[in-house]
Short mmCIF file of C-alpha atoms in Angstrom, two decimals:
data_model
loop_
_atom_site.label_atom_id
_atom_site.label_comp_id
_atom_site.label_asym_id
_atom_site.label_seq_id
_atom_site.Cartn_x
_atom_site.Cartn_y
_atom_site.Cartn_z
CA MET A 1 0.13 -0.03 0.12
CA GLY A 2 1.31 3.28 -1.38
CA PRO A 3 -0.10 6.68 -1.12
CA ASN A 4 -3.37 6.88 -2.90
CA PHE A 5 -2.60 9.34 -5.31
CA LEU A 6 -0.50 6.27 -6.80
CA ASP A 7 -3.70 5.39 -9.14
CA ASN A 8 -3.26 8.27 -11.20
CA ALA A 9 -0.97 9.13 -13.96
CA PHE A 10 0.30 12.41 -13.17
CA PHE A 11 1.71 12.08 -10.18
CA ARG A 12 2.55 8.42 -10.36
CA ASN A 13 4.88 9.69 -12.66
CA ILE A 14 5.84 12.66 -10.08
CA TYR A 15 6.51 10.53 -7.37
CA CYS A 16 8.20 7.72 -9.15
CA ASN A 17 10.24 10.04 -10.52
CA LEU A 18 11.80 11.61 -7.24
CA SER A 19 11.24 7.68 -4.84
CA GLU A 20 12.95 4.83 -4.89
CA SER A 21 9.87 2.76 -4.09
CA ASP A 22 9.77 -1.13 -4.40
CA ASP A 23 5.78 -0.38 -5.32
CA VAL A 24 4.48 -2.30 -8.47
CA ARG A 25 2.48 0.47 -9.92
CA CYS A 26 6.31 2.43 -10.23
CA SER A 27 8.07 -0.54 -11.70
CA GLY A 28 8.20 1.44 -15.01
CA GLY A 29 9.87 4.68 -13.27
CA GLY A 30 8.85 7.87 -14.49
CA TRP A 31 9.20 9.74 -17.34
CA LEU A 32 12.51 10.78 -16.11
CA GLY A 33 13.52 7.45 -15.11
CA ASP A 34 13.55 5.72 -11.35
CA GLY A 35 15.10 7.70 -7.80
CA LEU A 36 16.01 11.18 -8.26
CA LEU A 37 16.42 10.85 -4.24
CA PRO A 38 18.73 8.65 -2.90
CA GLY A 39 16.98 5.17 -0.90
CA GLY A 40 15.42 5.96 1.87
CA PHE A 41 13.71 9.58 1.43
CA GLU A 42 10.94 8.49 0.21
CA TRP A 43 9.09 10.41 2.62
CA LEU A 44 10.14 13.71 0.82
CA ALA A 45 9.07 12.19 -2.22
CA PHE A 46 5.61 12.12 -0.93
CA LEU A 47 5.79 15.18 0.68
CA ILE A 48 6.21 16.99 -2.10
CA THR A 49 4.14 14.91 -4.67
CA ALA A 50 1.73 15.39 -1.57
CA ILE A 51 1.68 19.48 -1.12
CA LEU A 52 1.41 19.53 -5.08
CA MET A 53 -1.46 17.71 -5.51
CA ALA A 54 -2.90 19.42 -2.30
CA ALA A 55 -1.42 22.93 -4.06
CA ILE A 56 -3.24 21.94 -7.22
CA LEU A 57 -6.35 20.82 -6.08
CA ILE A 58 -6.84 24.00 -3.62
CA THR A 59 -6.04 26.42 -6.49
CA LEU A 60 -8.85 24.68 -8.55
CA VAL A 61 -11.26 25.08 -5.92
CA LEU A 62 -10.62 28.68 -5.16
CA ASN A 63 -10.96 29.23 -9.04
CA ALA A 64 -14.04 26.91 -9.69
CA SER A 65 -15.73 29.02 -6.24
CA LEU A 66 -14.70 32.60 -8.18
CA VAL A 67 -16.63 30.88 -11.38
CA PHE A 68 -19.33 30.00 -9.47
CA ILE A 69 -19.71 33.25 -8.10
CA TRP A 70 -19.98 34.24 -11.41
CA ALA A 71 -22.12 31.89 -12.49
CA GLU A 72 -24.62 32.54 -9.71
CA ARG A 73 -25.32 36.09 -10.25
CA ARG A 74 -25.63 35.66 -14.22
CA LEU A 75 -28.42 32.86 -12.93
CA LEU A 76 -30.15 34.71 -10.24
CA GLY A 77 -30.19 37.32 -13.06
CA ARG A 78 -32.40 35.29 -15.35
CA PHE A 79 -34.20 34.18 -12.65
CA GLN A 80 -35.70 37.37 -11.59
CA SER A 81 -35.97 38.91 -15.75
CA ARG A 82 -32.83 40.87 -15.36
CA ILE A 83 -29.34 40.89 -16.65
CA GLY A 84 -26.77 40.43 -13.94
CA PRO A 85 -23.21 41.52 -14.29
CA ASN A 86 -22.29 42.30 -17.72
CA ARG A 87 -19.74 44.93 -17.60
CA TRP A 88 -16.19 43.20 -17.07
CA GLY A 89 -14.83 41.12 -20.01
CA PRO A 90 -17.57 38.75 -21.96
CA TYR A 91 -20.67 37.86 -20.25
CA GLY A 92 -19.76 39.77 -16.91
CA SER A 93 -17.33 37.26 -16.30
CA LEU A 94 -14.46 38.90 -14.99
CA THR A 95 -17.04 40.22 -12.41
CA PRO A 96 -15.60 38.09 -9.55
CA ILE A 97 -11.75 38.74 -9.79
CA ALA A 98 -12.73 42.67 -10.28
CA ASP A 99 -13.99 41.88 -6.72
CA ALA A 100 -11.24 39.73 -5.74
CA VAL A 101 -8.66 42.03 -6.68
CA LYS A 102 -10.74 45.38 -4.82
CA THR A 103 -10.94 43.17 -1.75
CA LEU A 104 -7.70 43.00 -1.17
CA PHE A 105 -6.88 46.47 -1.81
CA LYS A 106 -9.54 47.13 0.74
CA GLU A 107 -8.55 48.46 4.09
CA ASP A 108 -8.94 45.75 6.77
CA ILE A 109 -10.56 47.40 9.43
CA VAL A 110 -10.89 45.60 13.27
CA PRO A 111 -13.47 47.72 15.84
CA ALA A 112 -11.94 48.92 18.93
CA ALA A 113 -13.93 46.94 21.34
CA ALA A 114 -13.13 43.55 18.86
CA ASP A 115 -11.69 40.78 20.76
CA ARG A 116 -8.50 41.00 18.75
CA TRP A 117 -7.30 37.12 18.93
CA VAL A 118 -10.87 35.78 17.79
CA PHE A 119 -11.98 38.54 15.85
CA ASN A 120 -8.82 37.80 13.16
CA ALA A 121 -9.47 33.52 13.19
CA ALA A 122 -12.73 33.33 12.68
CA PRO A 123 -12.08 33.39 9.12
CA VAL A 124 -9.02 31.30 9.17
CA ILE A 125 -10.71 28.79 11.20
CA MET A 126 -13.74 28.92 9.01
CA MET A 127 -11.77 28.48 5.89
CA VAL A 128 -9.40 25.63 6.60
CA PRO A 129 -11.82 22.73 7.27
CA SER A 130 -13.14 23.52 3.65
CA LEU A 131 -10.11 22.66 2.40
CA MET A 132 -9.48 19.61 4.40
CA VAL A 133 -12.43 18.22 2.83
CA LEU A 134 -11.01 19.11 0.23
CA ALA A 135 -8.49 16.16 0.42
CA VAL A 136 -10.24 13.22 0.95
CA ILE A 137 -12.88 13.92 -2.52
CA PRO A 138 -12.15 11.08 -4.65
CA TRP A 139 -12.61 13.99 -7.90
CA GLY A 140 -11.57 11.47 -10.00
CA THR A 141 -9.52 7.25 -10.30
CA GLY A 142 -6.26 8.10 -7.73
CA THR A 143 -7.17 12.30 -7.75
CA PHE A 144 -7.51 12.32 -3.89
CA LEU A 145 -4.48 12.67 -1.20
CA ALA A 146 -6.09 10.16 1.39
CA ASP A 147 -8.92 7.79 1.25
CA LEU A 148 -9.56 7.61 4.51
CA ASN A 149 -11.56 4.78 6.28
CA VAL A 150 -13.31 7.02 7.88
CA GLY A 151 -13.87 9.05 4.98
CA ILE A 152 -17.80 9.99 5.88
CA LEU A 153 -17.68 10.62 9.21
CA PHE A 154 -14.59 12.68 8.44
CA ILE A 155 -16.10 15.12 6.34
CA ILE A 156 -18.88 15.39 8.51
CA ALA A 157 -17.22 16.07 11.70
CA ILE A 158 -14.64 18.11 10.33
CA THR A 159 -17.96 20.82 8.49
CA SER A 160 -19.58 20.78 11.79
CA LEU A 161 -16.20 23.26 13.15
CA SER A 162 -17.35 26.04 10.96
CA THR A 163 -20.37 26.34 13.69
CA PHE A 164 -16.77 27.58 16.23
CA ALA A 165 -15.77 29.82 13.66
CA ILE A 166 -18.98 31.85 12.98
CA VAL A 167 -19.37 31.90 16.73
CA MET A 168 -15.85 33.30 17.43
CA ALA A 169 -17.20 35.94 14.04
CA GLY A 170 -20.00 36.74 16.61
CA TRP A 171 -18.62 36.95 19.54
CA GLY A 172 -15.42 38.39 18.48
CA SER A 173 -17.23 41.34 16.62
CA GLN A 174 -18.53 42.74 20.18
CA ASN A 175 -21.53 43.91 17.60
CA ARG A 176 -25.70 42.94 18.36
CA TYR A 177 -26.48 41.96 14.70
CA ALA A 178 -22.77 39.88 15.08
CA MET A 179 -24.26 38.44 17.90
CA PHE A 180 -27.51 37.62 16.86
CA GLY A 181 -26.17 35.97 13.05
CA ALA A 182 -23.85 34.03 14.93
CA MET A 183 -26.52 32.63 17.36
CA ARG A 184 -29.59 31.73 14.75
CA ALA A 185 -26.52 30.08 12.39
CA VAL A 186 -25.51 27.61 15.66
CA ALA A 187 -28.88 26.83 15.99
CA LEU A 188 -29.58 26.01 12.32
CA LEU A 189 -26.24 24.37 11.88
CA ILE A 190 -26.38 22.12 14.74
CA SER A 191 -30.32 21.18 13.75
CA TYR A 192 -29.19 20.46 10.36
CA GLU A 193 -26.55 18.35 11.36
CA ILE A 194 -28.72 15.68 12.71
CA PRO A 195 -30.19 14.67 9.82
CA MET A 196 -27.39 15.44 7.58
CA ALA A 197 -25.32 12.71 9.33
CA ILE A 198 -28.38 10.61 9.67
CA SER A 199 -29.65 10.30 6.02
CA LEU A 200 -26.31 8.74 5.01
CA LEU A 201 -26.40 5.86 6.88
CA GLY A 202 -28.63 4.00 4.31
CA VAL A 203 -25.91 4.96 1.85
CA LEU A 204 -22.97 3.24 4.44
CA MET A 205 -25.53 0.37 5.20
CA ILE A 206 -25.56 -0.41 1.45
CA ALA A 207 -21.86 0.43 0.50
CA GLY A 208 -20.76 -1.91 3.55
CA SER A 209 -17.70 0.89 4.22
CA LEU A 210 -17.52 4.76 5.59
CA SER A 211 -14.67 5.04 2.92
CA LEU A 212 -15.56 7.40 0.26
CA VAL A 213 -13.49 5.24 -2.63
CA SER A 214 -15.35 2.36 -1.52
CA VAL A 215 -18.59 4.32 -1.60
CA VAL A 216 -18.60 5.40 -4.81
CA GLU A 217 -17.50 1.53 -5.84
CA ALA A 218 -20.58 0.12 -4.72
CA GLN A 219 -22.52 2.42 -7.45
CA ASN A 220 -23.48 -0.13 -9.69
CA VAL A 221 -27.13 2.30 -9.91
CA PRO A 222 -26.09 5.37 -8.39
CA PHE A 223 -27.57 5.96 -4.97
CA ILE A 224 -30.09 9.06 -5.57
CA LEU A 225 -32.04 6.20 -7.31
CA VAL A 226 -31.71 3.73 -4.28
CA GLN A 227 -31.88 6.40 -1.37
CA PRO A 228 -34.02 9.00 -2.53
CA LEU A 229 -35.39 9.94 0.68
CA GLY A 230 -31.57 10.02 1.79
CA PHE A 231 -30.92 12.07 -1.04
CA LEU A 232 -33.63 14.64 -0.13
CA VAL A 233 -33.00 15.10 3.34
CA PHE A 234 -29.17 14.81 2.44
CA PHE A 235 -29.46 17.98 -0.16
CA ILE A 236 -32.01 20.05 2.42
CA ALA A 237 -29.33 19.65 5.22
CA SER A 238 -26.63 20.37 2.62
CA VAL A 239 -27.95 23.90 1.65
CA ALA A 240 -28.76 24.72 5.39
CA GLU A 241 -25.48 23.68 5.96
CA ILE A 242 -23.77 25.76 4.04
CA ASN A 243 -26.11 28.87 5.11
CA ARG A 244 -27.70 29.97 1.62
CA ALA A 245 -31.38 30.50 0.98
CA PRO A 246 -34.05 29.76 2.03
CA PHE A 247 -31.81 28.76 5.18
CA ASP A 248 -29.67 32.51 5.41
CA VAL A 249 -30.73 33.67 8.56
CA ALA A 250 -27.54 33.96 9.29
CA GLU A 251 -26.62 36.69 7.46
CA ALA A 252 -30.32 38.07 6.46
CA GLU A 253 -28.85 41.36 4.94
CA SER A 254 -32.38 43.07 5.68
CA GLU A 255 -32.82 42.81 9.59
CA LEU A 256 -29.60 41.95 10.27
CA GLY A 257 -26.81 43.91 8.41
CA SER A 258 -24.93 40.88 7.48
CA GLY A 259 -25.43 39.09 10.08
CA TYR A 260 -21.77 37.79 11.55
CA HIS A 261 -19.47 39.02 9.48
CA THR A 262 -21.10 42.27 9.79
CA ASP A 263 -18.02 43.55 11.02
CA TYR A 264 -15.46 42.25 8.69
CA SER A 265 -13.56 44.25 6.15
CA GLY A 266 -11.17 43.31 3.63
CA MET A 267 -9.41 40.06 2.88
CA LYS A 268 -11.60 38.80 5.97
CA PHE A 269 -14.80 39.76 5.02
CA GLY A 270 -13.65 38.30 1.95
CA LEU A 271 -12.63 34.34 3.45
CA PHE A 272 -16.13 34.60 4.99
CA ILE A 273 -17.37 34.62 0.98
CA ASN A 274 -15.31 32.84 -0.17
CA ALA A 275 -15.79 30.29 2.85
CA GLU A 276 -19.06 30.04 1.55
CA PHE A 277 -18.53 29.86 -2.03
CA THR A 278 -16.53 26.86 -1.52
CA ALA A 279 -18.04 25.31 1.21
CA THR A 280 -21.13 25.38 -1.71
CA ILE A 281 -18.70 23.40 -4.33
CA LEU A 282 -17.66 21.53 -1.86
CA SER A 283 -20.92 19.82 -0.62
CA SER A 284 -22.04 19.44 -4.36
CA ALA A 285 -18.99 17.85 -4.67
CA VAL A 286 -20.47 15.46 -1.68
CA ILE A 287 -23.63 14.67 -2.83
CA VAL A 288 -21.87 13.58 -6.48
CA ALA A 289 -19.73 11.06 -4.86
CA VAL A 290 -21.77 9.90 -2.73
CA PHE A 291 -25.34 9.92 -4.70
CA LEU A 292 -24.79 10.78 -8.15
CA ALA A 293 -21.30 7.59 -8.57
CA GLY A 294 -18.23 10.25 -8.28
CA GLY A 295 -16.73 9.89 -11.28
CA ARG A 296 -18.06 7.13 -12.88
CA GLY A 297 -19.13 7.45 -16.37
CA TRP A 298 -18.51 5.85 -19.47
CA GLY A 299 -15.24 5.45 -21.25
CA PHE A 300 -14.85 8.26 -23.89
CA LEU A 301 -14.27 11.07 -20.99
CA PRO A 302 -11.74 10.83 -18.02
CA SER A 303 -13.32 10.43 -14.50
CA GLN A 304 -12.30 13.76 -13.85
CA ALA A 305 -14.78 15.30 -16.41
CA TRP A 306 -18.30 13.53 -15.49
CA PHE A 307 -17.10 14.36 -11.84
CA ILE A 308 -17.08 18.33 -12.96
CA LEU A 309 -19.57 17.32 -15.58
CA LYS A 310 -22.03 15.91 -12.51
CA MET A 311 -21.34 19.39 -10.39
CA VAL A 312 -23.13 21.41 -12.85
CA PRO A 313 -26.16 20.87 -12.22
CA VAL A 314 -25.94 19.86 -8.47
CA LEU A 315 -25.06 23.72 -8.36
CA PHE A 316 -27.12 24.53 -10.58
CA PHE A 317 -29.93 23.31 -8.62
CA ILE A 318 -28.31 25.13 -5.27
CA VAL A 319 -28.57 28.02 -7.18
CA TRP A 320 -32.65 27.19 -8.50
CA THR A 321 -33.65 27.13 -4.79
CA ARG A 322 -31.62 30.23 -4.04
CA ALA A 323 -34.23 31.99 -6.56
CA SER A 324 -37.12 30.45 -6.16
CA TRP A 325 -38.11 30.05 -2.34
CA PRO A 326 -37.78 33.24 0.58
CA ARG A 327 -36.25 33.16 3.52
CA LEU A 328 -37.19 31.02 5.95
CA ARG A 329 -37.74 32.25 9.39
CA ILE A 330 -35.13 30.76 12.32
CA ASP A 331 -38.55 28.84 14.13
CA GLN A 332 -39.43 27.41 10.99
CA ILE A 333 -36.59 26.11 10.00
CA LEU A 334 -35.53 24.70 13.02
CA SER A 335 -39.27 22.86 13.36
CA LEU A 336 -38.32 21.94 9.84
CA ALA A 337 -35.65 19.99 11.20
CA TRP A 338 -36.69 18.93 14.43
CA LYS A 339 -40.52 17.60 13.12
CA GLY A 340 -39.90 16.88 9.49
CA LEU A 341 -35.97 15.95 8.44
CA ILE A 342 -34.80 13.55 11.67
CA ILE A 343 -38.61 12.05 11.12
CA LEU A 344 -37.86 11.20 7.85
CA ALA A 345 -34.33 10.58 8.60
CA PHE A 346 -34.96 7.95 10.57
CA ILE A 347 -37.68 6.11 8.41
CA ASN A 348 -35.30 6.26 6.16
CA VAL A 349 -32.73 4.35 8.15
CA ALA A 350 -35.35 1.56 9.35
CA VAL A 351 -36.09 1.04 5.68
CA SER A 352 -33.04 0.48 4.55
CA ALA A 353 -31.99 -1.60 7.48
CA ILE A 354 -34.30 -3.71 6.82
CA LEU A 355 -33.53 -3.94 3.01
CA SER A 356 -30.04 -4.35 3.67
CA PHE A 357 -31.09 -7.54 6.01
CA ILE A 358 -32.76 -9.06 3.67
CA TRP A 359 -29.40 -8.36 1.00
CA PRO A 360 -26.85 -8.48 2.79
CA ALA A 361 -25.04 -7.95 -0.69
CA PRO A 362 -26.91 -6.65 -3.14
CA SER A 363 -26.60 -7.45 -6.81
CA THR A 364 -27.05 -4.44 -9.50
CA SER A 365 -30.56 -6.29 -9.81
CA GLU A 366 -31.42 -6.39 -6.20
CA LEU A 367 -30.24 -2.84 -6.04
CA TRP A 368 -33.39 -1.60 -8.49
CA LEU A 369 -35.98 -3.32 -6.86
CA MET A 370 -34.47 -1.18 -3.52
CA ALA A 371 -34.58 1.56 -5.49
CA ALA A 372 -38.41 1.17 -6.44
CA ILE A 373 -39.27 0.49 -2.81
CA ASN A 374 -37.86 3.34 -1.51
CA PHE A 375 -39.11 5.51 -4.53
CA GLY A 376 -42.42 4.22 -2.91
CA VAL A 377 -41.27 4.73 0.75
CA LEU A 378 -40.19 8.79 -0.28
CA ILE A 379 -43.55 9.37 -2.15
CA VAL A 380 -45.47 8.38 1.39
CA SER A 381 -43.71 9.42 3.39
CA VAL A 382 -43.12 12.72 2.81
CA PHE A 383 -46.01 13.36 1.61
CA ALA A 384 -47.62 12.41 4.64
CA ILE A 385 -44.93 14.46 6.24
CA SER A 386 -45.92 17.40 4.58
CA SER A 387 -49.41 17.21 4.68
CA TRP A 388 -48.92 16.85 8.57
CA PHE A 389 -47.08 20.41 8.62
CA GLY A 390 -49.61 21.87 6.54
CA SER A 391 -52.59 21.00 8.98
CA GLY A 392 -53.17 23.21 12.47
CA PRO A 393 -53.03 26.62 13.05
CA VAL A 394 -50.72 28.70 11.98
CA SER A 395 -48.12 29.66 15.02
CA THR A 396 -46.53 32.70 15.15
CA PRO A 397 -44.10 32.89 17.30
CA ARG A 398 -44.67 36.70 19.76
CA MET A 399 -42.04 39.22 20.94
CA SER A 400 -41.44 38.51 24.55
CA HIS A 401 -42.81 42.43 25.08
CA ASP A 402 -46.02 41.51 23.77
CA GLU A 403 -46.70 38.86 26.18
CA ALA A 404 -49.08 40.27 28.62
CA LEU A 405 -52.02 40.94 25.71
CA PRO A 406 -52.44 38.00 24.42
CA ARG A 407 -54.03 39.16 21.07
CA PRO A 408 -57.18 36.50 19.76
CA ARG A 409 -56.61 34.81 17.08
CA PRO A 410 -58.85 35.68 14.49
CA ALA A 411 -61.70 33.24 13.41
CA GLY A 412 -61.11 32.77 9.64
CA LEU A 413 -57.45 31.90 9.87
CA SER A 414 -56.89 27.85 8.40
CA ALA A 415 -54.25 25.96 8.49
CA GLY A 416 -51.48 26.13 5.62
CA GLY A 417 -52.33 29.90 5.45
CA ASP A 418 -49.55 32.09 5.45
CA SER A 419 -51.46 34.87 6.15
CA MET B 1 7.94 4.80 3.56
CA PRO B 2 5.35 4.64 6.14
CA GLU B 3 2.20 2.38 5.40
CA GLY B 4 -1.23 3.12 5.15
CA PHE B 5 -2.93 4.37 8.07
CA ASP B 6 0.07 7.00 8.40
CA VAL B 7 0.46 8.09 4.82
CA LYS B 8 -3.73 8.95 4.80
CA TRP B 9 -3.15 10.89 7.82
CA ALA B 10 -0.11 12.98 6.44
CA ALA B 11 -1.63 13.60 3.17
CA VAL B 12 -4.53 15.39 5.77
CA VAL B 13 -2.50 16.92 7.64
CA ILE B 14 -0.31 18.49 4.06
CA GLY B 15 -3.91 19.52 2.76
CA ALA B 16 -4.65 21.38 5.95
CA GLY B 17 -1.19 23.07 6.06
CA VAL B 18 -1.21 24.13 2.25
CA GLY B 19 -4.70 25.55 2.25
CA LEU B 20 -3.52 27.56 5.98
CA MET B 21 -0.46 28.60 4.21
CA ALA B 22 -3.13 29.87 0.64
CA ILE B 23 -4.41 31.94 3.25
CA VAL B 24 -1.77 33.68 5.00
CA GLY B 25 -0.57 34.26 1.70
CA LEU B 26 -3.33 36.10 1.13
CA PHE B 27 -3.59 38.24 4.40
CA MET B 28 -0.22 38.77 3.63
CA THR B 29 -1.14 40.58 0.15
CA SER B 30 -3.33 42.30 1.62
CA TRP B 31 -1.38 43.71 3.79
CA PHE B 32 0.85 45.07 1.18
CA LEU B 33 -1.68 46.88 -0.79
CA SER B 34 -4.34 48.02 1.54
CA PRO B 35 -3.99 51.06 3.41
CA LYS B 36 -4.14 52.04 6.85
CA ARG B 37 -5.38 54.63 8.00
CA PRO B 38 -7.02 53.80 11.46
CA SER B 39 -9.37 56.69 13.04
CA GLU B 40 -11.75 56.57 15.67
CA ASP B 41 -15.27 56.46 13.81
CA LYS B 42 -13.73 53.49 12.10
CA GLY B 43 -13.40 51.46 15.00
CA VAL B 44 -17.12 51.47 15.92
CA ALA B 45 -19.31 48.75 15.75
CA TYR B 46 -21.63 48.75 13.05
CA GLU B 47 -25.26 48.38 13.48
CA SER B 48 -26.69 50.44 10.43
CA GLY B 49 -25.77 53.48 11.23
CA ILE B 50 -26.89 53.99 15.25
CA ARG B 51 -24.24 54.62 17.88
CA PRO B 52 -23.69 51.29 19.26
CA GLY B 53 -24.42 51.49 23.89
CA GLU B 54 -22.40 51.04 26.16
CA PHE B 55 -23.62 46.87 26.70
CA ARG B 56 -23.05 45.25 23.22
CA TRP B 57 -24.21 41.71 23.78
CA SER B 58 -27.95 41.72 23.90
CA GLN B 59 -29.63 38.50 25.00
CA ILE B 60 -30.19 35.26 23.91
CA ASN B 61 -33.81 33.82 23.53
CA ILE B 62 -33.06 30.49 25.86
CA ARG B 63 -34.75 28.73 23.40
CA TYR B 64 -31.45 28.29 21.03
CA TYR B 65 -29.99 26.45 24.66
CA ILE B 66 -32.61 23.91 24.26
CA TYR B 67 -32.09 23.50 20.93
CA ALA B 68 -28.28 22.61 21.80
CA LEU B 69 -28.86 20.14 24.79
CA LEU B 70 -31.32 18.63 21.84
CA PHE B 71 -28.36 18.28 19.53
CA LEU B 72 -26.08 17.43 21.82
CA ILE B 73 -28.41 13.75 22.38
CA PHE B 74 -28.58 13.66 18.94
CA ASP B 75 -24.80 13.96 17.73
CA VAL B 76 -23.93 11.01 19.91
CA GLU B 77 -26.05 8.80 18.63
CA ALA B 78 -25.49 9.54 15.33
CA VAL B 79 -22.02 8.82 16.15
CA PHE B 80 -23.04 5.27 17.48
CA LEU B 81 -25.24 5.23 14.88
CA PHE B 82 -22.52 4.96 12.03
CA PRO B 83 -20.10 2.02 13.50
CA TRP B 84 -23.62 -0.23 13.85
CA THR B 85 -24.38 0.85 9.80
CA ILE B 86 -21.29 -0.89 8.92
CA THR B 87 -21.15 -4.26 11.17
CA PHE B 88 -24.31 -5.03 12.04
CA LEU B 89 -24.58 -6.90 8.60
CA LYS B 90 -21.25 -9.06 9.65
CA SER B 91 -22.93 -9.99 13.47
CA SER B 92 -25.45 -11.85 14.62
CA ASP B 93 -29.06 -10.72 14.82
CA ILE B 94 -29.81 -9.70 18.51
CA VAL B 95 -27.51 -6.44 16.97
CA PHE B 96 -30.03 -5.17 14.81
CA TYR B 97 -32.75 -5.53 17.22
CA GLU B 98 -30.99 -3.73 19.83
CA MET B 99 -30.13 -1.03 17.65
CA LEU B 100 -33.88 -0.99 17.10
CA VAL B 101 -35.01 -0.41 20.98
CA PHE B 102 -32.00 2.10 21.25
CA LEU B 103 -33.34 4.19 18.61
CA GLY B 104 -37.44 3.33 19.90
CA ILE B 105 -35.86 5.06 23.45
CA LEU B 106 -34.29 8.05 21.21
CA LEU B 107 -38.01 8.49 19.56
CA PHE B 108 -39.24 8.58 22.80
CA GLY B 109 -37.60 11.07 24.20
CA LEU B 110 -37.82 13.74 21.26
CA ALA B 111 -41.11 12.95 21.71
CA PHE B 112 -41.03 13.61 24.79
CA ALA B 113 -39.63 16.90 24.26
CA TRP B 114 -41.80 17.83 21.52
CA ARG B 115 -45.09 17.29 23.78
CA LYS B 116 -43.39 18.95 26.43
CA GLY B 117 -42.86 21.65 23.58
CA ALA B 118 -39.18 21.87 23.57
CA LEU B 119 -39.47 22.28 19.85
CA SER B 120 -41.86 25.18 19.12
CA TRP B 121 -40.78 28.76 19.70
CA ARG B 122 -43.22 30.30 21.92
#
């Protein structure tokens, strides 16, 4: 077992040029022959190759977030019957670069009352977890830094670190709006972490492993078909976890200034914004790897190209979600998580457990059968939960100052109407 | 060449290190390029034009705390569920039913919290 990237021709060549490894995949040497470094220095070859690969991946993802910012603004313009950015470059495609340069040239203001250490550390802690997730995503054959045997758990654990960053930003700014935004964000993030984790359990039962590479290998039928309910819950929870509309109460610009990053300026503000878009790209990558069979496709394109091609509709769908729904209130968001998604995720776990009890190692035809059953479960359970949500009186939370004067609810106010 | 486990985690740490260096690089570029003209008014917290009062943090609704408590219970449960999903097919049948009992107790807890009104925002 050498490093994972030996399955990729490009990185295998670099590694084998440098080291005198006795790995079978290195037997032909690299382009330049074999062993430029003396024996015993395989670790240095590994270090150089891994740094190079991490640098390439990080650069690509950071640039992809710039492309995504442009694409999102153009698409939102189209969705809202306006043109969108069109001044700088063809179809406005250089706008995010202009934004980035502007951000670099802005003064970095730290409020006088701020807790300086906490305030400065927050954007870094926001950004680094996103970039750590990048290491375990299988972008294609051999195109990943590490195939961890706890891959999915690692992703869930690392992405929840952004909760700390948001609390630190809100607390460190010593700003009312920032603190409100941070508190809302924490309630939202921790509530959606549970359905997000539980919705993946059905996938893991079929794949029989927590490693993302094995999950991709197990997908003879894409898991979006085999686990439709799990996909639905995971998609909603990921959109919430990355703080995007309709779950963007943490930075609701019409009520909180800009939420937890109100007081940030310059490059720190830029990092917060970039972390949001990077997280969007990475969670769409996780969705592709777990539910859309990762880099698997037909032979005429390399696996990396398949992976990116599959990410495009997921990202488009996330933008479409943002354009279609208004922002939910915090109590609606939390009750959707606790009363809706957690129940749906548990139904999914129960059904998948029973199904994988019947078919312990499913063949492709058994996977299709599972898909049929799970689609039935999806339709019934989503219909049941959503019709339950639509019934009952409309709950409007009262502010504490008018609690003494209970207002009579209008008699004609019926179920479901958001009057 | 170190084997298996170490190599993988070393790769993750290297990835994090490269990411950290990219961020530090951005900060340094911004430090060299940006103007630095501090003034008293710039240091005031931005609250949409109103001068912030003496007491800068406001009270936070107690509901957030209750959600945090519920989260702790269910997150620990999720951590227990992850190894179970991988191993229950290889173990005896009793493992499967035991976890169903465990889930039942937790769902009863959720139903209790729901009934008590911990999940509604009043």
